[in-house]
Tab-separated table of C-alpha atoms in Angstrom:
chain	number	residue	atom	x	y	z
A	1	UNK	CA	45.231	-137.856	82.287
A	2	UNK	CA	49.063	-137.437	88.007
A	3	UNK	CA	51.445	-137.852	92.091
A	4	UNK	CA	49.918	-140.163	93.211
A	5	UNK	CA	46.403	-139.171	94.299
A	6	UNK	CA	43.788	-141.535	95.597
A	7	UNK	CA	42.071	-141.514	92.222
A	8	UNK	CA	45.215	-141.966	90.157
A	9	UNK	CA	45.453	-145.503	88.820
A	10	UNK	CA	48.823	-146.847	89.949
A	11	UNK	CA	49.424	-150.637	89.987
A	12	UNK	CA	49.907	-153.445	87.507
A	13	UNK	CA	49.540	-155.178	83.977
A	14	UNK	CA	49.745	-156.401	80.010
A	15	UNK	CA	51.085	-157.372	76.172
A	16	UNK	CA	51.001	-159.048	72.440
A	17	UNK	CA	48.425	-160.770	70.139
A	18	UNK	CA	44.835	-161.782	70.762
A	19	UNK	CA	41.508	-161.853	68.948
A	20	UNK	CA	38.812	-159.433	70.080
A	21	UNK	CA	36.100	-160.700	72.338
A	22	UNK	CA	33.462	-159.383	74.692
A	23	UNK	CA	33.180	-159.963	78.413
A	24	UNK	CA	31.772	-163.350	77.407
A	25	UNK	CA	33.386	-163.726	74.013
A	26	UNK	CA	32.511	-160.867	71.652
A	27	UNK	CA	28.833	-160.934	72.642
A	28	UNK	CA	27.181	-157.595	71.968
A	29	UNK	CA	24.975	-156.464	74.796
A	30	UNK	CA	21.850	-154.397	74.086
A	31	UNK	CA	21.588	-150.915	75.514
A	32	UNK	CA	18.361	-150.111	77.322
A	33	UNK	CA	19.338	-146.744	78.811
A	34	UNK	CA	16.848	-143.912	78.613
A	35	UNK	CA	17.349	-140.279	79.520
A	36	UNK	CA	16.835	-139.887	83.231
A	37	UNK	CA	17.050	-137.279	85.944
A	38	UNK	CA	20.376	-137.759	87.684
A	39	UNK	CA	21.684	-135.990	90.745
A	40	UNK	CA	25.287	-136.661	91.723
A	41	UNK	CA	26.604	-135.504	95.072
A	42	UNK	CA	30.222	-134.529	95.538
A	43	UNK	CA	32.153	-137.758	96.052
A	44	UNK	CA	35.790	-137.729	97.123
A	45	UNK	CA	36.209	-141.153	95.534
A	46	UNK	CA	34.906	-140.110	92.136
A	47	UNK	CA	36.647	-138.267	89.307
A	48	UNK	CA	35.324	-136.935	86.014
A	49	UNK	CA	38.283	-138.170	84.004
A	50	UNK	CA	37.669	-136.996	80.452
A	51	UNK	CA	35.413	-134.854	78.293
A	52	UNK	CA	34.957	-135.366	74.557
A	53	UNK	CA	32.952	-133.641	71.796
A	54	UNK	CA	31.684	-136.122	69.202
A	55	UNK	CA	30.923	-135.457	65.540
A	56	UNK	CA	27.194	-135.039	66.283
A	57	UNK	CA	27.814	-132.276	68.823
A	58	UNK	CA	27.265	-134.427	71.914
A	59	UNK	CA	29.577	-134.122	74.895
A	60	UNK	CA	30.748	-137.322	76.610
A	61	UNK	CA	32.024	-137.299	80.199
A	62	UNK	CA	33.727	-140.349	81.684
A	63	UNK	CA	33.973	-141.049	85.417
A	64	UNK	CA	35.682	-143.447	87.805
A	65	UNK	CA	32.466	-144.564	89.541
A	66	UNK	CA	29.422	-143.533	87.517
A	67	UNK	CA	30.174	-144.895	84.054
A	68	UNK	CA	29.795	-142.298	81.307
A	69	UNK	CA	27.417	-139.397	80.655
A	70	UNK	CA	26.296	-138.098	77.270
A	71	UNK	CA	25.118	-134.487	77.140
A	72	UNK	CA	23.204	-133.302	74.059
A	73	UNK	CA	23.034	-129.663	75.166
A	74	UNK	CA	19.839	-130.149	77.167
A	75	UNK	CA	19.798	-133.602	78.719
A	76	UNK	CA	22.315	-135.900	80.391
A	77	UNK	CA	22.029	-139.626	79.684
A	78	UNK	CA	23.940	-141.993	81.950
A	79	UNK	CA	25.383	-145.309	80.716
A	80	UNK	CA	26.600	-147.918	83.209
A	81	UNK	CA	27.203	-151.659	83.398
A	82	UNK	CA	23.428	-152.078	83.648
A	83	UNK	CA	23.256	-150.883	80.030
A	84	UNK	CA	26.060	-153.106	78.730
A	85	UNK	CA	29.109	-150.965	79.506
A	86	UNK	CA	31.855	-153.388	80.605
A	87	UNK	CA	32.909	-151.268	83.608
A	88	UNK	CA	31.764	-148.174	85.460
A	89	UNK	CA	35.387	-147.087	85.835
A	90	UNK	CA	36.163	-145.121	82.651
A	91	UNK	CA	39.492	-143.335	82.217
A	92	UNK	CA	39.096	-141.904	78.715
A	93	UNK	CA	36.673	-141.631	75.788
A	94	UNK	CA	37.173	-140.988	72.046
A	95	UNK	CA	35.221	-141.299	68.786
A	96	UNK	CA	36.705	-143.377	65.955
A	97	UNK	CA	36.731	-142.651	62.224
A	98	UNK	CA	33.449	-144.545	61.789
A	99	UNK	CA	31.530	-142.711	64.495
A	100	UNK	CA	31.771	-145.353	67.212
A	101	UNK	CA	32.487	-144.172	70.745
A	102	UNK	CA	35.347	-145.996	72.508
A	103	UNK	CA	36.017	-146.172	76.228
A	104	UNK	CA	39.253	-146.922	78.098
A	105	UNK	CA	38.026	-148.886	81.120
A	106	UNK	CA	39.224	-150.964	84.045
A	107	UNK	CA	38.174	-154.049	82.061
A	108	UNK	CA	39.789	-153.346	78.697
A	109	UNK	CA	38.356	-151.455	75.738
A	110	UNK	CA	34.666	-151.033	75.071
A	111	UNK	CA	32.887	-149.408	72.153
A	112	UNK	CA	29.360	-148.133	71.578
A	113	UNK	CA	27.711	-147.939	68.156
A	114	UNK	CA	24.652	-146.009	69.316
A	115	UNK	CA	22.762	-149.174	70.263
A	116	UNK	CA	25.104	-151.829	71.603
A	117	UNK	CA	28.276	-152.058	73.664
A	118	UNK	CA	31.095	-154.435	72.698
A	119	UNK	CA	34.001	-155.316	74.988
A	120	UNK	CA	37.588	-156.048	73.916
A	121	UNK	CA	39.582	-157.510	76.850
A	122	UNK	CA	43.340	-157.115	76.899
A	123	UNK	CA	45.548	-160.195	76.445
A	124	UNK	CA	46.847	-161.903	79.554
A	125	UNK	CA	49.512	-164.066	77.897
A	126	UNK	CA	52.493	-162.515	76.165
A	127	UNK	CA	55.520	-163.461	74.127
A	128	UNK	CA	58.094	-163.103	75.548
A	129	UNK	CA	56.720	-163.440	79.079
A	130	UNK	CA	59.835	-161.945	80.660
A	131	UNK	CA	62.248	-159.186	79.667
A	132	UNK	CA	64.939	-160.471	77.276
A	133	UNK	CA	67.396	-158.128	79.022
A	134	UNK	CA	66.700	-158.750	82.708
A	135	UNK	CA	64.596	-161.923	82.786
A	136	UNK	CA	62.014	-160.110	84.926
A	137	UNK	CA	58.250	-160.268	84.278
A	138	UNK	CA	55.713	-157.473	83.864
A	139	UNK	CA	52.287	-156.979	85.395
A	140	UNK	CA	49.163	-158.221	83.669
A	141	UNK	CA	46.198	-155.885	83.720
A	142	UNK	CA	42.902	-155.096	82.071
A	143	UNK	CA	42.914	-151.410	82.990
A	144	UNK	CA	43.356	-148.910	80.151
A	145	UNK	CA	44.247	-145.333	81.090
A	146	UNK	CA	44.827	-143.572	77.760
A	147	UNK	CA	43.467	-144.043	74.247
A	148	UNK	CA	43.896	-142.476	70.796
A	149	UNK	CA	43.289	-143.467	67.167
A	150	UNK	CA	46.158	-142.637	64.817
A	151	UNK	CA	46.074	-141.378	61.231
A	152	UNK	CA	46.215	-144.958	59.922
A	153	UNK	CA	43.176	-145.956	61.946
A	154	UNK	CA	45.045	-147.979	64.582
A	155	UNK	CA	44.182	-147.574	68.244
A	156	UNK	CA	46.917	-146.962	70.789
A	157	UNK	CA	46.206	-147.588	74.435
A	158	UNK	CA	48.231	-147.115	77.592
A	159	UNK	CA	47.702	-149.380	80.584
A	160	UNK	CA	48.007	-148.864	84.311
A	161	UNK	CA	51.101	-151.064	84.689
A	162	UNK	CA	51.771	-153.137	81.561
A	163	UNK	CA	52.974	-150.590	79.042
A	164	UNK	CA	51.035	-149.894	75.848
A	165	UNK	CA	49.269	-151.689	72.996
A	166	UNK	CA	48.475	-151.089	69.363
A	167	UNK	CA	45.071	-152.480	68.390
A	168	UNK	CA	43.791	-152.882	64.828
A	169	UNK	CA	40.300	-154.016	65.816
A	170	UNK	CA	41.319	-157.670	66.082
A	171	UNK	CA	44.869	-158.009	67.383
A	172	UNK	CA	46.736	-156.417	70.283
A	173	UNK	CA	50.485	-155.841	69.927
A	174	UNK	CA	52.465	-154.945	73.042
A	175	UNK	CA	54.890	-152.039	73.487
A	176	UNK	CA	56.927	-150.778	76.455
A	177	UNK	CA	56.027	-153.752	78.604
A	178	UNK	CA	59.568	-154.110	79.939
A	179	UNK	CA	60.341	-150.426	80.454
A	180	UNK	CA	59.854	-148.007	83.298
A	181	UNK	CA	60.031	-148.812	86.988
A	182	UNK	CA	60.857	-152.265	88.367
A	183	UNK	CA	58.904	-152.599	91.590
A	184	UNK	CA	61.377	-152.960	94.451
A	185	UNK	CA	59.249	-155.452	96.425
A	186	UNK	CA	58.617	-158.160	93.860
A	187	UNK	CA	60.989	-157.228	91.001
A	188	UNK	CA	58.198	-156.861	88.440
A	189	UNK	CA	57.991	-154.153	85.736
A	190	UNK	CA	55.292	-151.528	86.289
A	191	UNK	CA	55.055	-149.158	83.336
A	192	UNK	CA	52.045	-146.865	83.742
A	193	UNK	CA	51.300	-145.113	80.414
A	194	UNK	CA	49.140	-142.180	81.408
A	195	UNK	CA	48.904	-140.373	78.048
A	196	UNK	CA	49.555	-140.873	74.321
A	197	UNK	CA	49.786	-138.349	71.482
A	198	UNK	CA	50.559	-138.550	67.741
A	199	UNK	CA	52.750	-135.867	66.163
A	200	UNK	CA	52.463	-134.392	62.667
A	201	UNK	CA	54.943	-136.938	61.285
A	202	UNK	CA	52.927	-139.903	62.555
A	203	UNK	CA	55.223	-140.697	65.483
A	204	UNK	CA	53.444	-141.984	68.580
A	205	UNK	CA	54.545	-140.521	71.931
A	206	UNK	CA	53.905	-142.219	75.279
A	207	UNK	CA	54.290	-140.727	78.754
A	208	UNK	CA	55.105	-142.845	81.803
A	209	UNK	CA	54.065	-142.137	85.389
A	210	UNK	CA	56.462	-144.778	86.748
A	211	UNK	CA	59.830	-143.185	85.963
A	212	UNK	CA	59.753	-144.208	82.300
A	213	UNK	CA	59.953	-140.633	81.006
A	214	UNK	CA	58.748	-140.169	77.421
A	215	UNK	CA	58.957	-142.754	74.622
A	216	UNK	CA	58.561	-142.169	70.871
A	217	UNK	CA	57.678	-144.838	68.302
A	218	UNK	CA	58.416	-143.994	64.652
A	219	UNK	CA	56.877	-147.131	63.169
A	220	UNK	CA	60.028	-149.203	63.550
A	221	UNK	CA	61.983	-148.122	66.603
A	222	UNK	CA	61.181	-146.941	70.110
A	223	UNK	CA	63.314	-144.076	71.436
A	224	UNK	CA	63.310	-143.275	75.152
A	225	UNK	CA	63.808	-139.809	76.636
A	226	UNK	CA	64.783	-139.322	80.286
A	227	UNK	CA	66.283	-136.636	82.498
A	228	UNK	CA	69.604	-137.267	80.770
A	229	UNK	CA	67.990	-136.111	77.519
A	230	UNK	CA	66.821	-132.829	78.989
A	231	UNK	CA	63.541	-133.712	80.693
A	232	UNK	CA	62.905	-131.932	83.973
A	233	UNK	CA	61.139	-135.032	85.329
A	234	UNK	CA	60.720	-138.689	84.334
A	235	UNK	CA	57.175	-138.974	85.715
A	236	UNK	CA	54.959	-137.481	83.019
A	237	UNK	CA	51.174	-137.321	83.394
A	238	UNK	CA	49.830	-135.447	80.369
A	239	UNK	CA	50.629	-134.723	76.724
A	240	UNK	CA	49.200	-132.535	73.957
A	241	UNK	CA	49.872	-131.393	70.386
A	242	UNK	CA	49.103	-127.771	69.555
A	243	UNK	CA	47.990	-126.309	66.216
A	244	UNK	CA	51.600	-125.650	65.181
A	245	UNK	CA	52.612	-129.246	65.786
A	246	UNK	CA	54.519	-128.530	68.995
A	247	UNK	CA	54.226	-131.115	71.765
A	248	UNK	CA	53.529	-130.320	75.414
A	249	UNK	CA	54.051	-132.554	78.432
A	250	UNK	CA	52.927	-132.080	82.045
A	251	UNK	CA	55.142	-133.485	84.798
A	252	UNK	CA	54.521	-134.743	88.298
A	253	UNK	CA	56.748	-132.330	90.170
A	254	UNK	CA	58.733	-130.228	87.724
A	255	UNK	CA	56.446	-128.085	85.621
A	256	UNK	CA	55.835	-127.955	81.907
A	257	UNK	CA	57.920	-129.455	79.086
A	258	UNK	CA	57.647	-128.489	75.416
A	259	UNK	CA	59.121	-130.244	72.392
A	260	UNK	CA	59.775	-127.887	69.491
A	261	UNK	CA	62.104	-128.375	66.533
A	262	UNK	CA	63.611	-131.468	68.088
A	263	UNK	CA	64.450	-129.796	71.408
A	264	UNK	CA	62.936	-130.214	74.877
A	265	UNK	CA	62.376	-127.014	76.855
A	266	UNK	CA	61.408	-126.863	80.525
A	267	UNK	CA	59.177	-124.233	82.125
A	268	UNK	CA	59.273	-124.256	85.912
A	269	UNK	CA	57.202	-122.007	88.102
A	270	UNK	CA	56.916	-122.459	91.853
A	271	UNK	CA	53.121	-122.417	91.787
A	272	UNK	CA	52.718	-124.439	88.612
A	273	UNK	CA	53.573	-128.071	89.115
A	274	UNK	CA	51.407	-131.190	88.843
A	275	UNK	CA	50.218	-130.376	85.323
A	276	UNK	CA	47.270	-132.637	84.578
A	277	UNK	CA	45.891	-131.580	81.192
A	278	UNK	CA	46.024	-129.232	78.206
A	279	UNK	CA	43.593	-127.797	75.698
A	280	UNK	CA	43.917	-125.303	72.845
A	281	UNK	CA	40.666	-123.518	72.108
A	282	UNK	CA	39.331	-122.250	68.779
A	283	UNK	CA	41.091	-118.917	69.273
A	284	UNK	CA	44.463	-120.639	69.665
A	285	UNK	CA	44.762	-120.027	73.405
A	286	UNK	CA	46.522	-122.824	75.310
A	287	UNK	CA	44.768	-123.813	78.545
A	288	UNK	CA	46.686	-125.725	81.216
A	289	UNK	CA	45.119	-127.604	84.133
A	290	UNK	CA	46.745	-128.572	87.406
A	291	UNK	CA	46.028	-130.591	90.541
A	292	UNK	CA	47.057	-127.628	92.635
A	293	UNK	CA	44.803	-124.884	93.959
A	294	UNK	CA	45.550	-122.523	91.077
A	295	UNK	CA	43.961	-125.098	88.848
A	296	UNK	CA	43.542	-123.452	85.438
A	297	UNK	CA	45.839	-121.029	83.604
A	298	UNK	CA	46.555	-119.807	80.126
A	299	UNK	CA	50.105	-120.339	78.948
A	300	UNK	CA	51.295	-117.563	76.666
A	301	UNK	CA	54.894	-117.155	75.640
A	302	UNK	CA	56.780	-118.210	78.747
A	303	UNK	CA	54.171	-117.162	81.282
A	304	UNK	CA	51.252	-118.751	83.153
A	305	UNK	CA	48.249	-116.458	83.640
A	306	UNK	CA	45.472	-117.688	85.970
A	307	UNK	CA	42.045	-117.718	84.316
A	308	UNK	CA	39.992	-114.955	86.048
A	309	UNK	CA	37.131	-117.058	87.378
A	310	UNK	CA	34.833	-115.807	90.090
A	311	UNK	CA	36.901	-116.491	93.210
A	312	UNK	CA	33.898	-117.970	95.024
A	313	UNK	CA	33.643	-120.724	92.401
A	314	UNK	CA	36.543	-123.098	92.833
A	315	UNK	CA	37.580	-125.915	90.571
A	316	UNK	CA	39.212	-128.891	92.259
A	317	UNK	CA	42.148	-130.930	90.953
A	318	UNK	CA	41.271	-130.709	87.263
A	319	UNK	CA	41.667	-133.799	85.054
A	320	UNK	CA	40.568	-132.447	81.663
A	321	UNK	CA	39.784	-129.274	79.731
A	322	UNK	CA	37.777	-129.377	76.501
A	323	UNK	CA	35.439	-127.277	74.355
A	324	UNK	CA	31.915	-127.850	73.082
A	325	UNK	CA	30.592	-126.968	69.637
A	326	UNK	CA	29.538	-123.437	70.614
A	327	UNK	CA	32.796	-122.463	72.306
A	328	UNK	CA	32.065	-123.188	75.962
A	329	UNK	CA	35.034	-124.601	77.892
A	330	UNK	CA	34.386	-127.619	80.122
A	331	UNK	CA	36.388	-128.825	83.118
A	332	UNK	CA	36.140	-131.996	85.177
A	333	UNK	CA	38.071	-133.434	88.054
A	334	UNK	CA	38.200	-134.845	91.540
A	335	UNK	CA	35.049	-135.180	93.671
A	336	UNK	CA	33.111	-135.727	90.462
A	337	UNK	CA	33.126	-132.021	89.620
A	338	UNK	CA	31.960	-130.833	86.204
A	339	UNK	CA	31.990	-127.147	85.215
A	340	UNK	CA	31.251	-125.127	82.071
A	341	UNK	CA	32.763	-121.709	81.352
A	342	UNK	CA	31.245	-119.408	78.735
A	343	UNK	CA	33.904	-116.716	79.095
A	344	UNK	CA	31.977	-114.896	81.801
A	345	UNK	CA	30.337	-117.392	84.137
A	346	UNK	CA	31.717	-120.616	85.559
A	347	UNK	CA	28.661	-122.848	85.957
A	348	UNK	CA	28.637	-125.931	88.184
A	349	UNK	CA	27.102	-128.947	86.443
A	350	UNK	CA	28.182	-131.467	89.085
A	351	UNK	CA	24.687	-131.805	90.506
A	352	UNK	CA	22.868	-130.599	87.408
A	353	UNK	CA	23.137	-133.760	85.346
A	354	UNK	CA	19.435	-133.500	84.646
A	355	UNK	CA	17.116	-131.838	82.136
A	356	UNK	CA	18.033	-128.151	81.867
C-alpha cells in the first residue's frame, strides 16, 4: 500500500464495462519531459507510494503530489501532468508484459510507452447500480490504489471506495463493489481495495481497508475471509507472495497474517502493528515495513528483527520496500522520503533527485 493516516486514500467509488479512452477520449498526449535538476523538500502532505524496477533497469517512484520519478542509476527524470500524465497523484506503478509502464492514479489508469501517455478512465455507470441483496448503492470513483497484471495478461485494480476491476485493455469488469463497509451516514458501500496479489494457482486475492477482510477470486467464484475465518483483523493494508508461494498480509491493528497450505496464521507482536509493505530480496530474506517508529524489520521464522540502520538516520512511515538491479534496497514513505540501503549505509535521496 494503512489506519487511517492523512495520506491514506479513504473515501468513495466504481464498476462494469466500458471502452478505453483518454482524458479527452483516448487521445495520446506527447511527452516533452527532459532530465532536470529537482530538489524536493520534506512535505508532510506528500508520500512516495511505490517503487518499481523495470526490465531496462530503471527505478520508478510514484508520489501523491509530484507525479512519478524515473531513476536510471545516475539521473532522476520527473513526469507530471505537464508531460501528459493524467494526474500527479500516483498510488502504484507496474510494467506490463509488453514493456509499457502503468500508473494507478486518482484519475484512473494511465500508461506510458516511452513517448506518450494514454489515460483509461474508470466507468461511472454500472449494472446493477445497487446491491441485489440490500438495494444499496456503491460509491463511484476514478481513484485507483492498487494494480497488478496477472499471468493471463489481465490487469486487476483496486479502487479507493468502489471495489475492484479486471481490465483487458478495453473493458472494465467490476468486482467487490457491494462488499465491505456500508457507510453509516448515507448507507452507501465503501470498499477500499488497498492491495492485490496473485497466487501460484492463478487465484486473485484482494485486501480491504474498510472491514472487508480478504477476498479470493478463483476465476468463477469470490470467497470472502473475515475474523470468523481466522483473520486477526478485517482491515488489511498490504499483501505479498513469497518465493515458496506463501501469502502474507499486513493488518491495520493486529500484526501479520500468513496463508500457508490453506491455513491462516497470525503473528502478533506489541511493537509490530500497522504493517504497510513486504519485500523478499534476492537472498530470500523477507523485509517488512511498518507505519510505526520501528519501521523496517526482517521476519525470520516467527520473529521480527529490526534492520540495524544507523540510529541517526530514521525512516518515516514506510509505504514500500523494493530492490534495484544491483541489490540495493529502496524505501519510500511519508513526507516524500526516499532512501537507499546498500547493506552498510542508509542514504537519503529525498532531496537528491538530481544528477549524482
